[in-house]
XYZ file of C-alpha atoms in Angstrom:
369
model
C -16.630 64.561 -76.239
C -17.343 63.606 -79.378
C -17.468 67.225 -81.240
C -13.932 67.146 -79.470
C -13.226 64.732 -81.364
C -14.669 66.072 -84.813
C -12.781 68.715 -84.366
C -9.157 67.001 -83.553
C -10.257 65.635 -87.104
C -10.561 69.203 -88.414
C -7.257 70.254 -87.004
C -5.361 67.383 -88.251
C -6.748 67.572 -91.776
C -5.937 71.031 -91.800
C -2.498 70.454 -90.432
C -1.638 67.520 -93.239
C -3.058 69.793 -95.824
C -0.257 71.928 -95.231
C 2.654 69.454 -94.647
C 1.299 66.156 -96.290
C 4.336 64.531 -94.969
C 4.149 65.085 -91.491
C 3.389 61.404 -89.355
C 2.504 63.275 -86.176
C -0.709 64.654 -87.627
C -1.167 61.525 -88.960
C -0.595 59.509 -85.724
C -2.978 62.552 -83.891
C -5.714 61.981 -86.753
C -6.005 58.378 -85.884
C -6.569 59.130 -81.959
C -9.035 61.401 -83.380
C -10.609 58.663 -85.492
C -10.692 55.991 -82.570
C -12.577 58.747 -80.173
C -14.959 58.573 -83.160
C -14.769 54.670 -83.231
C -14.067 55.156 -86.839
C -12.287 52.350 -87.653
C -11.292 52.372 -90.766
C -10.133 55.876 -90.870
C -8.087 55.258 -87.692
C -6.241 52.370 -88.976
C -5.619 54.297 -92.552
C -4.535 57.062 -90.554
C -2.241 55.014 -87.877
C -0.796 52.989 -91.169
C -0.067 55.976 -93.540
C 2.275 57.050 -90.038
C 4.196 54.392 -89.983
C 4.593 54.307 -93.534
C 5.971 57.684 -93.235
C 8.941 56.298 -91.033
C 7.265 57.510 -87.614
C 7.592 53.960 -86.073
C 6.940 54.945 -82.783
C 4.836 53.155 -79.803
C 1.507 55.552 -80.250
C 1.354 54.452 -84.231
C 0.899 51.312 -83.426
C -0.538 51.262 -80.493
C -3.114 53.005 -82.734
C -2.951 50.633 -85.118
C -3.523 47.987 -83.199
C -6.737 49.600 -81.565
C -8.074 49.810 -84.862
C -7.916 46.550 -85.548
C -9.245 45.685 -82.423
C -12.187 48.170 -83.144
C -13.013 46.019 -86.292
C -12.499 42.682 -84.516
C -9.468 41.690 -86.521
C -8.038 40.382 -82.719
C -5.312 37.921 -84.454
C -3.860 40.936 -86.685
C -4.153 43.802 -83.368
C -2.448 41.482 -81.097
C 0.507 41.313 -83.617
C 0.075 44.617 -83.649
C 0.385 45.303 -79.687
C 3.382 42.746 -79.881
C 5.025 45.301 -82.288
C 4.066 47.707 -79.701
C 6.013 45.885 -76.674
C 8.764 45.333 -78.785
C 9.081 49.144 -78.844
C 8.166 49.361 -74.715
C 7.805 46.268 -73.306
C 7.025 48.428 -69.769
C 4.397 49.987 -71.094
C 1.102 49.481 -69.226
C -2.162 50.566 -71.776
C -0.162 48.216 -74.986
C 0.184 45.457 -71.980
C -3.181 45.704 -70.571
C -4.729 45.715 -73.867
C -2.819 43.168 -75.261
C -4.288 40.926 -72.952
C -7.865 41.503 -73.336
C -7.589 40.782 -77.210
C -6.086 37.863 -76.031
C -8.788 36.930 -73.787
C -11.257 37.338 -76.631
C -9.472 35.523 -78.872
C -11.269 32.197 -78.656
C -8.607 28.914 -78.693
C -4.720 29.084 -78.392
C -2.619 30.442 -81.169
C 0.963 30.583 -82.173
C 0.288 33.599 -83.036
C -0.820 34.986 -79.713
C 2.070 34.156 -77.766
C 3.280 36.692 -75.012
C 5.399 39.433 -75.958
C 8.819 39.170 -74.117
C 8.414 41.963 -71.518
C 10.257 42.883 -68.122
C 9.111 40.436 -65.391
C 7.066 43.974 -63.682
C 4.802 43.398 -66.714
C 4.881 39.549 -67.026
C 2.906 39.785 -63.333
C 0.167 41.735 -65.049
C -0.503 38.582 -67.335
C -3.889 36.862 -67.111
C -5.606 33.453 -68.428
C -6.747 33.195 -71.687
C -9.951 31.841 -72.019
C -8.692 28.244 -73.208
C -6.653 28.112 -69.480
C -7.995 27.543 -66.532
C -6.533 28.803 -63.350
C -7.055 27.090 -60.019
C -9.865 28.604 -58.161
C -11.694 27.655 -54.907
C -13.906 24.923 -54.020
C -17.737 25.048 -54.128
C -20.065 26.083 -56.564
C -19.199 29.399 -58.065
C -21.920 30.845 -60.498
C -22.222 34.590 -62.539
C -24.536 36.569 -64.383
C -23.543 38.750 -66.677
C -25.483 41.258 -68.425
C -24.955 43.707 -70.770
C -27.263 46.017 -72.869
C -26.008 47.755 -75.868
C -28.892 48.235 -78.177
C -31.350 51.066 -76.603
C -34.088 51.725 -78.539
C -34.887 55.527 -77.337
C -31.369 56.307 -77.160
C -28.170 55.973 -78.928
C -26.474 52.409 -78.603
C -23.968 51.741 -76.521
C -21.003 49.939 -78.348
C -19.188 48.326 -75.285
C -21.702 46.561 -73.047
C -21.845 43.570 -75.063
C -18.548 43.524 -75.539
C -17.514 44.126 -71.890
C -19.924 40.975 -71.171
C -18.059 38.966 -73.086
C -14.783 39.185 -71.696
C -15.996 39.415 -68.297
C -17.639 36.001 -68.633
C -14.667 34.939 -70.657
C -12.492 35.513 -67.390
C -14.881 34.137 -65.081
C -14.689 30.423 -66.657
C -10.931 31.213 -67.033
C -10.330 30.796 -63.478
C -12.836 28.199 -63.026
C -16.448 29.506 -62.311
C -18.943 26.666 -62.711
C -21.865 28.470 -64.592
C -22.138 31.374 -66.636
C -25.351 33.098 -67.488
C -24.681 36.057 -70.330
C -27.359 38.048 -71.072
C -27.896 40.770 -73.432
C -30.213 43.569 -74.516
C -32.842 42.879 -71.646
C -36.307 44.413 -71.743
C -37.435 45.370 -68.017
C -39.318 42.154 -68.073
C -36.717 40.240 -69.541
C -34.163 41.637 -66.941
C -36.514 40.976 -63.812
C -36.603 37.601 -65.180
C -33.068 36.867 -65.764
C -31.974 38.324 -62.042
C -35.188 36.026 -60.625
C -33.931 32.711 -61.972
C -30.722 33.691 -61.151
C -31.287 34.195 -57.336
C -32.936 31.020 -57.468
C -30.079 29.100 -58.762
C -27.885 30.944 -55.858
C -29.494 28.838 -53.167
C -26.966 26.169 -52.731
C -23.239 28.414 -54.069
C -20.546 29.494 -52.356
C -20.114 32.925 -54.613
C -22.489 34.511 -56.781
C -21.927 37.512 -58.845
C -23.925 39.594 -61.076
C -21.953 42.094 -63.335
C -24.066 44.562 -65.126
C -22.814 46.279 -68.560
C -25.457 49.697 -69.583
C -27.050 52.493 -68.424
C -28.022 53.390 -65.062
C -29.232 56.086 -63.879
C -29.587 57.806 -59.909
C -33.224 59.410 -58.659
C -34.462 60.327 -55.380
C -31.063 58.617 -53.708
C -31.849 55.411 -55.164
C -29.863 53.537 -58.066
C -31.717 52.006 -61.181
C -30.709 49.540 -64.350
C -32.026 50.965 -67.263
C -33.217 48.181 -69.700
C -33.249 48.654 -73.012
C -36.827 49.193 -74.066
C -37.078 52.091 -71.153
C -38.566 55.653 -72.697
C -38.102 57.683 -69.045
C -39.915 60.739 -70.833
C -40.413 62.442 -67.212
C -39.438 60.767 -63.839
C -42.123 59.022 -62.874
C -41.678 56.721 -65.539
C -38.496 55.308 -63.497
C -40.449 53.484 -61.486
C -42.250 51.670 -64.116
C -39.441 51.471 -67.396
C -36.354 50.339 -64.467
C -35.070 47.679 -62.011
C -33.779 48.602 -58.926
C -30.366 48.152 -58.523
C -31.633 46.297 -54.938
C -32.475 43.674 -57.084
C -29.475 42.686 -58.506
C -28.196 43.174 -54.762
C -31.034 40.483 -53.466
C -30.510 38.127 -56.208
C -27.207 37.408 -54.427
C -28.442 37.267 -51.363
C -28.664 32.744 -51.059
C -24.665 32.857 -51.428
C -22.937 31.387 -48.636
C -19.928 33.183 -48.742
C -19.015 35.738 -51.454
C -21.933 37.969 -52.811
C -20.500 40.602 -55.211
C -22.554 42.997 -57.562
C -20.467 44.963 -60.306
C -21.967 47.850 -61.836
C -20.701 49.239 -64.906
C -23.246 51.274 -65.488
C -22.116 54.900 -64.446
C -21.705 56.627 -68.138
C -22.623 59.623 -69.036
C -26.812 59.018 -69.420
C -28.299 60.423 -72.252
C -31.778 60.034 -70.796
C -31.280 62.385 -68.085
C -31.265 65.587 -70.466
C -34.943 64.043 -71.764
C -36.228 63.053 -68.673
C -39.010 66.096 -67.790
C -39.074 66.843 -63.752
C -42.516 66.099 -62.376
C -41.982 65.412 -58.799
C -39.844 68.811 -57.423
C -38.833 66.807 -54.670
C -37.227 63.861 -56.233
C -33.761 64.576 -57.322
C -31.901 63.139 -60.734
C -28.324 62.828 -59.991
C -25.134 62.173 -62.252
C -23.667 58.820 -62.092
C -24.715 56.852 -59.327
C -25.904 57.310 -55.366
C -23.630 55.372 -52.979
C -25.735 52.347 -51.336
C -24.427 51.003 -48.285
C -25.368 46.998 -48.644
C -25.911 44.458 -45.685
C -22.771 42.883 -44.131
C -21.253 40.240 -46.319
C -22.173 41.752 -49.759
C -19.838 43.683 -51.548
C -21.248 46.229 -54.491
C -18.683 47.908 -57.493
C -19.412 51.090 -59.165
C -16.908 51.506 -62.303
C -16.887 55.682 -61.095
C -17.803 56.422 -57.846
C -20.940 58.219 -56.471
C -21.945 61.019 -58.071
C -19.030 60.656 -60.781
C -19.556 58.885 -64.738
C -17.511 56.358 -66.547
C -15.802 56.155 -69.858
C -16.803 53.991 -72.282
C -13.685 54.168 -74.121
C -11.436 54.750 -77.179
C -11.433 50.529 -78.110
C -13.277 47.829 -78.024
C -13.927 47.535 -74.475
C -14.123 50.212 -71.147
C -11.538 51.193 -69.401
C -13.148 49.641 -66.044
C -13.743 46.132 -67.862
C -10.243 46.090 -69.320
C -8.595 46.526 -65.973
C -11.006 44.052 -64.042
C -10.165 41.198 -66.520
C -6.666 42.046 -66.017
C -6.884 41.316 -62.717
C -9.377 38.913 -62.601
C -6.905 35.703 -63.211
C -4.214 36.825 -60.717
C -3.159 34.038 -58.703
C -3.431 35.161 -54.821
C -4.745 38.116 -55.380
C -7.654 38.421 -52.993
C -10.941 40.318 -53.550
C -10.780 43.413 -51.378
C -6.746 43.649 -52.435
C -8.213 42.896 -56.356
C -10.551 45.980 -56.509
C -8.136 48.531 -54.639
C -5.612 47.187 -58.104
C -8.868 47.793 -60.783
C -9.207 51.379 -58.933
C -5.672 52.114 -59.598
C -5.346 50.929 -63.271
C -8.520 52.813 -64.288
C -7.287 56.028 -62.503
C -3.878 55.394 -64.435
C -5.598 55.076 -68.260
C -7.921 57.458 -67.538
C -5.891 60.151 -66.166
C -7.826 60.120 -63.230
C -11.055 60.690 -64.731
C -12.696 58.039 -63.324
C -12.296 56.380 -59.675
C -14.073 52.918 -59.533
C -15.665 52.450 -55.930
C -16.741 49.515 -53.457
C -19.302 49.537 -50.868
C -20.049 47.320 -48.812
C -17.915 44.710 -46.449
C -16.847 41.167 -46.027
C -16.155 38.969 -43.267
C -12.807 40.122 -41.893
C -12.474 35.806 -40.970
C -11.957 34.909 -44.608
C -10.133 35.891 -47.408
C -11.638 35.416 -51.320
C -9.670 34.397 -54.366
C -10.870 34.623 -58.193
C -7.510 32.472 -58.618
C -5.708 30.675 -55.773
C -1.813 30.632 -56.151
């Protein structure tokens, strides 16, 4: 992907080089840029299109990513307002918009709601200083995400993904948040320990996971971030089984949900040398099939690998806090709506999955109506 990228770059150069006035390799050289997560190039690029009268929805929807990309959230949701203005229908400016409004922390005149079409006024979710009504009992998360491997190259969106997540979560009312980032192996045992202690006595209890993963022998593993896995037997000893994160839920009384985004493409697979014939190494994750009354979400389905990207956050994370704050939306309905979205900006590339099952005698709402 990325020398895909370099060379977009290449082409566009080449392209203004010989028309220096021409806003559509301009407006291309930025989408190059952002695949890159350079920045600063992107917004130059994205800026010197507009400039050059092409004041069309992809310049600054571009523009606006860029910003994003360098956390200027205020100044990109401007931008993306510019962007509705142009198409107030359409669905990546709208579901972005909304996630740099999430992260922008406090309310702000300046983040006020585009005027759109009441089909994408229904897509609109809390901001973090809201709270939407949820339901009784004790609701409590963990949310992890690792970013900074120290074998491999870091990931930028983990951290960033955890963030929002957890930023939804106590938008529509969740009692306690535990974000966690960078974990060791011990670290991470730790942190999903304590946490299925503290899930003796709640109604829900999720755990979403942000980082590598990785599938051997059938069996699904969190990668932490001080894991080598030089040859496969060092899985066993450098990972944590994604059954833990599945027991840690386990002391819920009525919802127990694990989300795992944590299906990208896994750089430690080409490293890993094969010492056990026998014991397969598999792309993306295996599907699990979890005990009744625990539901488990896999940002790509079995076998398949998430993106990470072209902004600040992945294309499974942006869709999940979309939905996240929708008022009667219920659980099993809420996932089938994150499948679709991703699908949509991802030109389906990547199908998000849930295993599992619930009790059929009760329905589950992030936000009641």
């Amino acid at each position: 992907m990325k020398g895909s990228y370099e060379l977009a770059v290449a082409d566009c150069k080449a392209s203004i080089a010989m028309r220096s006035n021409y806003p559509y390799a301009y407006n291309n050289l930025a989408s190059a840029y952002l695949g890159l997560r350079k920045y600063d190039e992107a917004l130059s690029a994205a800026e010197k299109s507009i400039q050059l009268k092409w004041a069309f929805l992809w310049s600054h929807l571009n523009r606006a990513r860029a910003l994003s990309g360098l956390g200027q959230r205020e100044s990109a949701a401007n931008e993306y307002r510019a962007t509705l203005a142009i198409d107030p229908n359409n669905a990546e400016a709208n579901a972005e918009y909304k996630v740099v409004a999430a992260q922008v922390a406090g309310p702000s005149d300046k983040l006020r709601p585009p005027t759109v079409s009441p089909s994408a006024a229904s897509l609109e979710t809390a901001k973090p200083s809201q709270t939407v009504a949820g339901p009784t009992g004790r609701r409590i998360a963990l949310i992890i995400g690792n970013s900074a491997y120290q074998s491999v190259p870091t990931l930028p969106n983990p951290i960033r993904d955890a963030s929002l997540i957890a930023r939804m979560l106590k938008a529509v009312g969740f009692s306690e948040i535990r974000v966690e980032t960078d974990l060791s192996r011990d670290a991470l045992n730790r942190a999903l320990l304590d946490f299925s202690k503290a899930t003796t006595d709640a109604e829900w209890a999720v755990v979403y996971y942000s980082g590598h993963g990785i599938e051997v022998g059938g069996l699904d593993y969190l990668i932490p971030v001080d894991a080598k896995l030089q040859t496969d037997r060092d899985v066993d000893f450098e990972t944590v089984p994604l059954a833990l994160a599945i027991s840690s839920v386990d002391s819920a009384r009525k919802l127990r949900l694990v989300i795992m985004d944590a299906c990208r493409s896994n750089p430690f697979i080409s490293q890993m040398k094969r010492t056990i014939a026998t014991r397969s190494i598999g792309r993306g994750l295996a599907a699990i099939e979890p005990e009744p009354g625990s539901l488990v979400v896999f940002s790509a389905k079995n076998g398949e690998t998430a993106l990470d990207g072209e902004g600040a956050n992945s294309p499974f994370a942006i869709a999940l806090a979309n939905r996240l704050a929708t008022p009667g939306l219920e659980v099993r309905r809420l996932f089938d709506l994150v499948r679709d979205d991703v699908l949509t900006a991802t030109g389906k590339r990547q199908q998000p999955f849930a295993y599992g099952s619930l009790s059929g005698s009760e329905d589950y709402y992030f936000a009641v109506k």
